[in-house]
JSON list of C-alpha atoms in Angstrom, two decimals:
[
{"chain": "A", "resi": 1444, "resn": "UNK", "atom": "CA", "xyz": [-18.07, -23.09, -38.17]},
{"chain": "A", "resi": 1445, "resn": "UNK", "atom": "CA", "xyz": [-19.70, -24.67, -35.18]},
{"chain": "A", "resi": 1446, "resn": "UNK", "atom": "CA", "xyz": [-16.47, -26.03, -34.14]},
{"chain": "A", "resi": 1447, "resn": "UNK", "atom": "CA", "xyz": [-15.55, -22.39, -34.47]},
{"chain": "A", "resi": 1448, "resn": "UNK", "atom": "CA", "xyz": [-18.48, -20.88, -32.31]},
{"chain": "A", "resi": 1449, "resn": "UNK", "atom": "CA", "xyz": [-18.34, -23.78, -30.17]},
{"chain": "A", "resi": 1450, "resn": "UNK", "atom": "CA", "xyz": [-14.03, -22.23, -29.26]},
{"chain": "A", "resi": 1451, "resn": "UNK", "atom": "CA", "xyz": [-15.56, -18.84, -28.92]},
{"chain": "A", "resi": 1452, "resn": "UNK", "atom": "CA", "xyz": [-18.60, -19.83, -26.33]},
{"chain": "A", "resi": 1453, "resn": "UNK", "atom": "CA", "xyz": [-15.25, -21.90, -24.12]},
{"chain": "A", "resi": 1454, "resn": "UNK", "atom": "CA", "xyz": [-13.12, -18.58, -24.53]},
{"chain": "A", "resi": 1455, "resn": "UNK", "atom": "CA", "xyz": [-16.21, -16.15, -23.31]},
{"chain": "A", "resi": 1456, "resn": "UNK", "atom": "CA", "xyz": [-16.92, -18.15, -20.33]},
{"chain": "A", "resi": 1457, "resn": "UNK", "atom": "CA", "xyz": [-13.57, -18.67, -19.43]},
{"chain": "A", "resi": 1458, "resn": "UNK", "atom": "CA", "xyz": [-13.15, -14.97, -19.74]},
{"chain": "A", "resi": 1459, "resn": "UNK", "atom": "CA", "xyz": [-16.58, -14.63, -17.44]},
{"chain": "A", "resi": 1460, "resn": "UNK", "atom": "CA", "xyz": [-15.69, -16.95, -14.85]},
{"chain": "A", "resi": 1461, "resn": "UNK", "atom": "CA", "xyz": [-12.18, -15.70, -14.71]},
{"chain": "A", "resi": 1462, "resn": "UNK", "atom": "CA", "xyz": [-13.91, -11.79, -14.45]},
{"chain": "A", "resi": 1463, "resn": "UNK", "atom": "CA", "xyz": [-16.07, -13.50, -11.24]},
{"chain": "A", "resi": 1464, "resn": "UNK", "atom": "CA", "xyz": [-13.47, -14.83, -9.32]},
{"chain": "A", "resi": 1465, "resn": "UNK", "atom": "CA", "xyz": [-11.60, -11.64, -9.64]},
{"chain": "A", "resi": 1466, "resn": "UNK", "atom": "CA", "xyz": [-14.91, -9.71, -8.54]},
{"chain": "A", "resi": 1467, "resn": "UNK", "atom": "CA", "xyz": [-15.63, -12.17, -5.93]},
{"chain": "A", "resi": 1468, "resn": "UNK", "atom": "CA", "xyz": [-11.90, -12.07, -4.05]},
{"chain": "A", "resi": 1469, "resn": "UNK", "atom": "CA", "xyz": [-12.18, -8.18, -4.54]},
{"chain": "A", "resi": 1470, "resn": "UNK", "atom": "CA", "xyz": [-15.57, -8.20, -2.46]},
{"chain": "A", "resi": 1471, "resn": "UNK", "atom": "CA", "xyz": [-16.70, -11.13, -0.41]},
{"chain": "A", "resi": 1472, "resn": "UNK", "atom": "CA", "xyz": [-12.73, -12.38, -0.14]},
{"chain": "A", "resi": 1473, "resn": "UNK", "atom": "CA", "xyz": [-12.12, -8.96, 0.95]},
{"chain": "A", "resi": 1474, "resn": "UNK", "atom": "CA", "xyz": [-14.39, -9.07, 3.83]},
{"chain": "A", "resi": 1475, "resn": "UNK", "atom": "CA", "xyz": [-13.50, -12.72, 5.03]},
{"chain": "A", "resi": 1476, "resn": "UNK", "atom": "CA", "xyz": [-9.61, -11.17, 5.37]},
{"chain": "A", "resi": 1477, "resn": "UNK", "atom": "CA", "xyz": [-11.12, -8.55, 7.69]},
{"chain": "A", "resi": 1478, "resn": "UNK", "atom": "CA", "xyz": [-13.11, -10.75, 9.37]},
{"chain": "A", "resi": 1479, "resn": "UNK", "atom": "CA", "xyz": [-9.82, -13.01, 10.56]},
{"chain": "A", "resi": 1480, "resn": "UNK", "atom": "CA", "xyz": [-7.50, -9.82, 10.89]},
{"chain": "A", "resi": 1481, "resn": "UNK", "atom": "CA", "xyz": [-10.52, -8.66, 13.10]},
{"chain": "A", "resi": 1482, "resn": "UNK", "atom": "CA", "xyz": [-11.83, -11.88, 14.73]},
{"chain": "A", "resi": 1483, "resn": "UNK", "atom": "CA", "xyz": [-15.38, -10.93, 13.72]},
{"chain": "A", "resi": 1484, "resn": "UNK", "atom": "CA", "xyz": [-17.46, -14.01, 11.97]},
{"chain": "A", "resi": 1485, "resn": "UNK", "atom": "CA", "xyz": [-20.41, -13.14, 9.75]},
{"chain": "A", "resi": 1486, "resn": "UNK", "atom": "CA", "xyz": [-19.05, -10.15, 8.45]},
{"chain": "A", "resi": 1487, "resn": "UNK", "atom": "CA", "xyz": [-21.58, -8.35, 6.55]},
{"chain": "A", "resi": 1488, "resn": "UNK", "atom": "CA", "xyz": [-22.81, -5.05, 6.38]},
{"chain": "A", "resi": 1489, "resn": "UNK", "atom": "CA", "xyz": [-20.53, -2.21, 7.65]},
{"chain": "A", "resi": 1490, "resn": "UNK", "atom": "CA", "xyz": [-21.07, 1.47, 8.22]},
{"chain": "A", "resi": 1491, "resn": "UNK", "atom": "CA", "xyz": [-18.30, 3.62, 8.09]},
{"chain": "A", "resi": 1492, "resn": "UNK", "atom": "CA", "xyz": [-18.21, 7.20, 9.49]},
{"chain": "A", "resi": 1493, "resn": "UNK", "atom": "CA", "xyz": [-16.71, 11.08, 8.16]},
{"chain": "A", "resi": 1494, "resn": "UNK", "atom": "CA", "xyz": [-16.90, 14.62, 9.33]},
{"chain": "A", "resi": 1495, "resn": "UNK", "atom": "CA", "xyz": [-16.36, 16.71, 6.95]},
{"chain": "A", "resi": 1496, "resn": "UNK", "atom": "CA", "xyz": [-16.47, 20.90, 7.27]},
{"chain": "A", "resi": 1497, "resn": "UNK", "atom": "CA", "xyz": [-14.30, 23.87, 6.87]},
{"chain": "A", "resi": 1498, "resn": "UNK", "atom": "CA", "xyz": [-13.25, 25.77, 9.80]},
{"chain": "A", "resi": 1499, "resn": "UNK", "atom": "CA", "xyz": [-16.32, 24.64, 11.58]},
{"chain": "A", "resi": 1500, "resn": "UNK", "atom": "CA", "xyz": [-18.57, 26.14, 8.51]},
{"chain": "A", "resi": 1501, "resn": "UNK", "atom": "CA", "xyz": [-21.39, 23.74, 7.00]},
{"chain": "A", "resi": 1502, "resn": "UNK", "atom": "CA", "xyz": [-20.64, 20.71, 9.21]},
{"chain": "A", "resi": 1503, "resn": "UNK", "atom": "CA", "xyz": [-21.79, 17.62, 8.43]},
{"chain": "A", "resi": 1504, "resn": "UNK", "atom": "CA", "xyz": [-21.54, 13.63, 8.69]},
{"chain": "A", "resi": 1505, "resn": "UNK", "atom": "CA", "xyz": [-21.50, 10.88, 6.16]},
{"chain": "A", "resi": 1506, "resn": "UNK", "atom": "CA", "xyz": [-22.78, 7.24, 7.05]},
{"chain": "A", "resi": 1507, "resn": "UNK", "atom": "CA", "xyz": [-21.84, 5.03, 3.69]},
{"chain": "A", "resi": 1508, "resn": "UNK", "atom": "CA", "xyz": [-22.71, 1.38, 3.73]},
{"chain": "A", "resi": 1509, "resn": "UNK", "atom": "CA", "xyz": [-20.94, -1.70, 2.05]},
{"chain": "A", "resi": 1510, "resn": "UNK", "atom": "CA", "xyz": [-22.56, -4.72, 1.98]},
{"chain": "A", "resi": 1511, "resn": "UNK", "atom": "CA", "xyz": [-20.63, -8.11, 1.18]},
{"chain": "A", "resi": 1512, "resn": "UNK", "atom": "CA", "xyz": [-17.81, -5.79, 0.37]},
{"chain": "A", "resi": 1513, "resn": "UNK", "atom": "CA", "xyz": [-19.70, -3.96, -1.45]},
{"chain": "A", "resi": 1514, "resn": "UNK", "atom": "CA", "xyz": [-21.34, -0.24, -1.44]},
{"chain": "A", "resi": 1515, "resn": "UNK", "atom": "CA", "xyz": [-25.07, 0.09, -1.07]},
{"chain": "A", "resi": 1516, "resn": "UNK", "atom": "CA", "xyz": [-25.92, 3.51, -1.97]},
{"chain": "A", "resi": 1517, "resn": "UNK", "atom": "CA", "xyz": [-29.61, 3.70, -1.48]},
{"chain": "A", "resi": 1518, "resn": "UNK", "atom": "CA", "xyz": [-28.03, 2.87, 2.63]},
{"chain": "A", "resi": 1519, "resn": "UNK", "atom": "CA", "xyz": [-26.12, 5.92, 2.48]},
{"chain": "A", "resi": 1520, "resn": "UNK", "atom": "CA", "xyz": [-27.04, 8.89, 4.96]},
{"chain": "A", "resi": 1521, "resn": "UNK", "atom": "CA", "xyz": [-25.86, 12.46, 5.73]},
{"chain": "A", "resi": 1522, "resn": "UNK", "atom": "CA", "xyz": [-26.18, 14.17, 8.11]},
{"chain": "A", "resi": 1523, "resn": "UNK", "atom": "CA", "xyz": [-26.68, 18.65, 8.87]},
{"chain": "A", "resi": 1524, "resn": "UNK", "atom": "CA", "xyz": [-24.32, 19.08, 12.06]},
{"chain": "A", "resi": 1525, "resn": "UNK", "atom": "CA", "xyz": [-27.22, 20.46, 14.78]},
{"chain": "A", "resi": 1526, "resn": "UNK", "atom": "CA", "xyz": [-25.59, 21.35, 18.25]},
{"chain": "A", "resi": 1527, "resn": "UNK", "atom": "CA", "xyz": [-22.03, 22.13, 17.28]},
{"chain": "A", "resi": 1528, "resn": "UNK", "atom": "CA", "xyz": [-20.51, 25.14, 17.49]},
{"chain": "A", "resi": 1529, "resn": "UNK", "atom": "CA", "xyz": [-17.19, 25.61, 15.77]},
{"chain": "A", "resi": 1530, "resn": "UNK", "atom": "CA", "xyz": [-14.68, 22.51, 14.03]},
{"chain": "A", "resi": 1531, "resn": "UNK", "atom": "CA", "xyz": [-15.11, 19.84, 16.86]},
{"chain": "A", "resi": 1532, "resn": "UNK", "atom": "CA", "xyz": [-15.27, 16.64, 14.77]},
{"chain": "A", "resi": 1533, "resn": "UNK", "atom": "CA", "xyz": [-15.21, 14.46, 18.46]},
{"chain": "A", "resi": 1534, "resn": "UNK", "atom": "CA", "xyz": [-18.39, 16.64, 19.17]},
{"chain": "A", "resi": 1535, "resn": "UNK", "atom": "CA", "xyz": [-19.93, 16.14, 15.32]},
{"chain": "A", "resi": 1536, "resn": "UNK", "atom": "CA", "xyz": [-19.10, 12.50, 15.49]},
{"chain": "A", "resi": 1537, "resn": "UNK", "atom": "CA", "xyz": [-20.98, 11.78, 18.87]},
{"chain": "A", "resi": 1538, "resn": "UNK", "atom": "CA", "xyz": [-24.32, 13.96, 17.68]},
{"chain": "A", "resi": 1539, "resn": "UNK", "atom": "CA", "xyz": [-24.30, 11.85, 14.00]},
{"chain": "A", "resi": 1540, "resn": "UNK", "atom": "CA", "xyz": [-23.49, 8.57, 15.59]},
{"chain": "A", "resi": 1541, "resn": "UNK", "atom": "CA", "xyz": [-26.08, 9.53, 18.99]},
{"chain": "A", "resi": 1542, "resn": "UNK", "atom": "CA", "xyz": [-28.81, 10.51, 15.94]},
{"chain": "A", "resi": 1543, "resn": "UNK", "atom": "CA", "xyz": [-28.19, 7.47, 13.66]},
{"chain": "A", "resi": 1544, "resn": "UNK", "atom": "CA", "xyz": [-29.06, 4.92, 16.50]},
{"chain": "A", "resi": 1545, "resn": "UNK", "atom": "CA", "xyz": [-31.63, 6.27, 18.51]},
{"chain": "A", "resi": 1546, "resn": "UNK", "atom": "CA", "xyz": [-33.20, 6.42, 15.06]},
{"chain": "A", "resi": 1547, "resn": "UNK", "atom": "CA", "xyz": [-32.62, 2.93, 14.56]},
{"chain": "A", "resi": 1548, "resn": "UNK", "atom": "CA", "xyz": [-33.33, 2.20, 18.20]},
{"chain": "A", "resi": 1549, "resn": "UNK", "atom": "CA", "xyz": [-36.98, 4.37, 16.77]},
{"chain": "A", "resi": 1550, "resn": "UNK", "atom": "CA", "xyz": [-37.30, 1.61, 14.05]},
{"chain": "A", "resi": 1551, "resn": "UNK", "atom": "CA", "xyz": [-37.28, 4.33, 11.49]},
{"chain": "A", "resi": 1552, "resn": "UNK", "atom": "CA", "xyz": [-36.82, 3.59, 7.58]},
{"chain": "A", "resi": 1553, "resn": "UNK", "atom": "CA", "xyz": [-33.74, 3.81, 6.11]},
{"chain": "A", "resi": 1554, "resn": "UNK", "atom": "CA", "xyz": [-32.14, 3.30, 9.71]},
{"chain": "A", "resi": 1555, "resn": "UNK", "atom": "CA", "xyz": [-33.49, 0.21, 11.33]},
{"chain": "A", "resi": 1556, "resn": "UNK", "atom": "CA", "xyz": [-31.00, -2.02, 10.20]},
{"chain": "A", "resi": 1557, "resn": "UNK", "atom": "CA", "xyz": [-28.12, -2.44, 11.83]},
{"chain": "A", "resi": 1558, "resn": "UNK", "atom": "CA", "xyz": [-24.28, -3.10, 11.17]},
{"chain": "A", "resi": 1559, "resn": "UNK", "atom": "CA", "xyz": [-21.86, -6.07, 12.00]},
{"chain": "A", "resi": 1560, "resn": "UNK", "atom": "CA", "xyz": [-19.43, -3.29, 12.17]},
{"chain": "A", "resi": 1561, "resn": "UNK", "atom": "CA", "xyz": [-18.46, 0.68, 12.40]},
{"chain": "A", "resi": 1562, "resn": "UNK", "atom": "CA", "xyz": [-15.36, 1.78, 10.69]},
{"chain": "A", "resi": 1563, "resn": "UNK", "atom": "CA", "xyz": [-14.70, 5.09, 11.92]},
{"chain": "A", "resi": 1564, "resn": "UNK", "atom": "CA", "xyz": [-12.40, 7.40, 9.65]},
{"chain": "A", "resi": 1565, "resn": "UNK", "atom": "CA", "xyz": [-9.69, 7.76, 12.50]},
{"chain": "A", "resi": 1566, "resn": "UNK", "atom": "CA", "xyz": [-7.92, 5.79, 15.34]},
{"chain": "A", "resi": 1567, "resn": "UNK", "atom": "CA", "xyz": [-8.23, 5.66, 19.16]},
{"chain": "A", "resi": 1568, "resn": "UNK", "atom": "CA", "xyz": [-10.15, 9.11, 19.55]},
{"chain": "A", "resi": 1569, "resn": "UNK", "atom": "CA", "xyz": [-12.76, 8.69, 17.25]},
{"chain": "A", "resi": 1570, "resn": "UNK", "atom": "CA", "xyz": [-13.27, 4.24, 18.11]},
{"chain": "A", "resi": 1571, "resn": "UNK", "atom": "CA", "xyz": [-14.05, 5.67, 21.75]},
{"chain": "A", "resi": 1572, "resn": "UNK", "atom": "CA", "xyz": [-16.23, 8.15, 20.90]},
{"chain": "A", "resi": 1573, "resn": "UNK", "atom": "CA", "xyz": [-18.27, 5.54, 18.60]},
{"chain": "A", "resi": 1574, "resn": "UNK", "atom": "CA", "xyz": [-18.02, 3.27, 21.67]},
{"chain": "A", "resi": 1575, "resn": "UNK", "atom": "CA", "xyz": [-19.90, 5.37, 24.26]},
{"chain": "A", "resi": 1576, "resn": "UNK", "atom": "CA", "xyz": [-22.59, 6.16, 22.04]},
{"chain": "A", "resi": 1577, "resn": "UNK", "atom": "CA", "xyz": [-23.26, 2.77, 21.58]},
{"chain": "A", "resi": 1578, "resn": "UNK", "atom": "CA", "xyz": [-23.02, 2.50, 25.88]},
{"chain": "A", "resi": 1579, "resn": "UNK", "atom": "CA", "xyz": [-24.88, 5.14, 26.62]},
{"chain": "A", "resi": 1580, "resn": "UNK", "atom": "CA", "xyz": [-27.84, 3.66, 23.92]},
{"chain": "A", "resi": 1581, "resn": "UNK", "atom": "CA", "xyz": [-26.40, 0.24, 25.37]},
{"chain": "A", "resi": 1582, "resn": "UNK", "atom": "CA", "xyz": [-26.23, -1.67, 22.45]},
{"chain": "A", "resi": 1583, "resn": "UNK", "atom": "CA", "xyz": [-22.67, -3.96, 21.19]},
{"chain": "A", "resi": 1584, "resn": "UNK", "atom": "CA", "xyz": [-21.59, -3.29, 17.85]},
{"chain": "A", "resi": 1585, "resn": "UNK", "atom": "CA", "xyz": [-17.67, -4.20, 17.40]},
{"chain": "A", "resi": 1586, "resn": "UNK", "atom": "CA", "xyz": [-16.01, -0.77, 16.13]},
{"chain": "A", "resi": 1587, "resn": "UNK", "atom": "CA", "xyz": [-12.78, -0.24, 14.48]},
{"chain": "A", "resi": 1588, "resn": "UNK", "atom": "CA", "xyz": [-10.92, 2.78, 13.03]},
{"chain": "A", "resi": 1589, "resn": "UNK", "atom": "CA", "xyz": [-9.34, 2.98, 9.77]},
{"chain": "A", "resi": 1590, "resn": "UNK", "atom": "CA", "xyz": [-6.00, 5.12, 10.38]},
{"chain": "A", "resi": 1591, "resn": "UNK", "atom": "CA", "xyz": [-4.07, 7.04, 8.36]},
{"chain": "A", "resi": 1592, "resn": "UNK", "atom": "CA", "xyz": [-0.39, 7.65, 7.92]},
{"chain": "A", "resi": 1593, "resn": "UNK", "atom": "CA", "xyz": [1.60, 11.16, 8.11]},
{"chain": "A", "resi": 1594, "resn": "UNK", "atom": "CA", "xyz": [0.47, 11.30, 4.03]},
{"chain": "A", "resi": 1595, "resn": "UNK", "atom": "CA", "xyz": [-3.22, 10.90, 4.66]},
{"chain": "A", "resi": 1596, "resn": "UNK", "atom": "CA", "xyz": [-3.18, 7.03, 3.23]},
{"chain": "A", "resi": 1597, "resn": "UNK", "atom": "CA", "xyz": [-4.61, 4.40, 5.04]},
{"chain": "A", "resi": 1598, "resn": "UNK", "atom": "CA", "xyz": [-2.29, 2.34, 7.55]},
{"chain": "A", "resi": 1599, "resn": "UNK", "atom": "CA", "xyz": [-4.32, 0.08, 9.07]},
{"chain": "A", "resi": 1600, "resn": "UNK", "atom": "CA", "xyz": [-7.15, -1.05, 11.63]},
{"chain": "A", "resi": 1601, "resn": "UNK", "atom": "CA", "xyz": [-7.56, 0.25, 15.02]},
{"chain": "A", "resi": 1602, "resn": "UNK", "atom": "CA", "xyz": [-9.10, -2.98, 16.67]},
{"chain": "A", "resi": 1603, "resn": "UNK", "atom": "CA", "xyz": [-9.81, -3.65, 20.82]},
{"chain": "A", "resi": 1604, "resn": "UNK", "atom": "CA", "xyz": [-6.87, -0.95, 21.86]},
{"chain": "A", "resi": 1605, "resn": "UNK", "atom": "CA", "xyz": [-4.27, -2.11, 19.18]},
{"chain": "A", "resi": 1606, "resn": "UNK", "atom": "CA", "xyz": [-3.76, -1.13, 15.64]},
{"chain": "A", "resi": 1607, "resn": "UNK", "atom": "CA", "xyz": [-3.56, -3.86, 13.51]},
{"chain": "A", "resi": 1608, "resn": "UNK", "atom": "CA", "xyz": [-1.03, -3.57, 10.47]},
{"chain": "A", "resi": 1609, "resn": "UNK", "atom": "CA", "xyz": [-2.84, -4.76, 6.85]},
{"chain": "A", "resi": 1610, "resn": "UNK", "atom": "CA", "xyz": [-0.96, -6.45, 4.32]},
{"chain": "A", "resi": 1611, "resn": "UNK", "atom": "CA", "xyz": [-1.33, -3.42, 1.83]},
{"chain": "A", "resi": 1612, "resn": "UNK", "atom": "CA", "xyz": [-1.40, -5.34, -1.59]},
{"chain": "A", "resi": 1613, "resn": "UNK", "atom": "CA", "xyz": [-4.01, -7.02, -0.08]},
{"chain": "A", "resi": 1614, "resn": "UNK", "atom": "CA", "xyz": [-8.22, -7.46, -0.99]},
{"chain": "A", "resi": 1615, "resn": "UNK", "atom": "CA", "xyz": [-8.51, -6.44, 2.94]},
{"chain": "A", "resi": 1616, "resn": "UNK", "atom": "CA", "xyz": [-6.33, -3.47, 2.42]},
{"chain": "A", "resi": 1617, "resn": "UNK", "atom": "CA", "xyz": [-8.06, -2.56, -0.83]},
{"chain": "A", "resi": 1618, "resn": "UNK", "atom": "CA", "xyz": [-11.27, -2.47, 0.63]},
{"chain": "A", "resi": 1619, "resn": "UNK", "atom": "CA", "xyz": [-10.66, -0.92, 3.30]},
{"chain": "A", "resi": 1620, "resn": "UNK", "atom": "CA", "xyz": [-9.20, 1.69, 1.81]},
{"chain": "A", "resi": 1621, "resn": "UNK", "atom": "CA", "xyz": [-12.45, 2.17, -0.62]},
{"chain": "A", "resi": 1622, "resn": "UNK", "atom": "CA", "xyz": [-14.85, 2.57, 2.33]},
{"chain": "A", "resi": 1623, "resn": "UNK", "atom": "CA", "xyz": [-12.34, 5.35, 4.08]},
{"chain": "A", "resi": 1624, "resn": "UNK", "atom": "CA", "xyz": [-12.34, 7.04, 0.41]},
{"chain": "A", "resi": 1625, "resn": "UNK", "atom": "CA", "xyz": [-16.02, 6.82, -0.25]},
{"chain": "A", "resi": 1626, "resn": "UNK", "atom": "CA", "xyz": [-17.16, 8.12, 3.86]},
{"chain": "A", "resi": 1627, "resn": "UNK", "atom": "CA", "xyz": [-14.28, 10.98, 2.44]},
{"chain": "A", "resi": 1628, "resn": "UNK", "atom": "CA", "xyz": [-16.27, 11.85, -0.26]},
{"chain": "A", "resi": 1629, "resn": "UNK", "atom": "CA", "xyz": [-19.48, 11.14, 0.47]},
{"chain": "A", "resi": 1630, "resn": "UNK", "atom": "CA", "xyz": [-19.46, 13.70, 3.43]},
{"chain": "A", "resi": 1631, "resn": "UNK", "atom": "CA", "xyz": [-17.39, 16.68, 1.51]},
{"chain": "A", "resi": 1632, "resn": "UNK", "atom": "CA", "xyz": [-20.02, 16.20, -1.36]},
{"chain": "A", "resi": 1633, "resn": "UNK", "atom": "CA", "xyz": [-22.39, 17.27, 0.85]},
{"chain": "A", "resi": 1634, "resn": "UNK", "atom": "CA", "xyz": [-20.60, 19.47, 2.63]},
{"chain": "A", "resi": 1635, "resn": "UNK", "atom": "CA", "xyz": [-19.17, 21.71, -0.81]},
{"chain": "A", "resi": 1636, "resn": "UNK", "atom": "CA", "xyz": [-23.18, 21.52, -1.80]},
{"chain": "A", "resi": 1637, "resn": "UNK", "atom": "CA", "xyz": [-24.06, 23.08, 1.28]},
{"chain": "A", "resi": 1638, "resn": "UNK", "atom": "CA", "xyz": [-21.36, 25.39, 1.09]},
{"chain": "A", "resi": 1639, "resn": "UNK", "atom": "CA", "xyz": [-22.61, 26.03, -2.22]},
{"chain": "A", "resi": 1640, "resn": "UNK", "atom": "CA", "xyz": [-26.47, 27.10, -1.25]},
{"chain": "A", "resi": 1641, "resn": "UNK", "atom": "CA", "xyz": [-24.95, 29.21, 1.80]},
{"chain": "A", "resi": 1642, "resn": "UNK", "atom": "CA", "xyz": [-23.23, 31.13, -1.03]}
]
């Protein structure tokens, strides 16, 4: 009985150890892959932004946060667009980013932690909007775009005026996809909740 219990305990430990290793590859390992792809060190906190609306109606922005490759839902933020009329994602994103980082500069609770990387849903246009906002506010934070293909699937990263292809089977690519999907989901949920209240 003692020998059986010992073997069972060893099996459980081996399974738990393998599970922990898989989870580490999926999270911290994926972050290290992104660090290498982008040439960024000490990448811990990533913030991703997305816009959602229906023909410019009830336009909203989302901010989702990942730390060590895992979502940090308590730090998610949503923004109801106040200054933009009609479906203009660029102007809406400018408003969201300006509000988010002005509040960081003011030291507002919930906004006072800065990201190590900003991840925009889109390519060159969205990245340039973010860089302009940061420049106007005197901030220096790396910004990349999560580029989609013609079928709206994640294709790669846009960083420093170059699109960086990422191995689609890598943990880093899977993390980018999770971040992008989460930013999109959070924006759409908020948009739908506002539309349902308006009905």
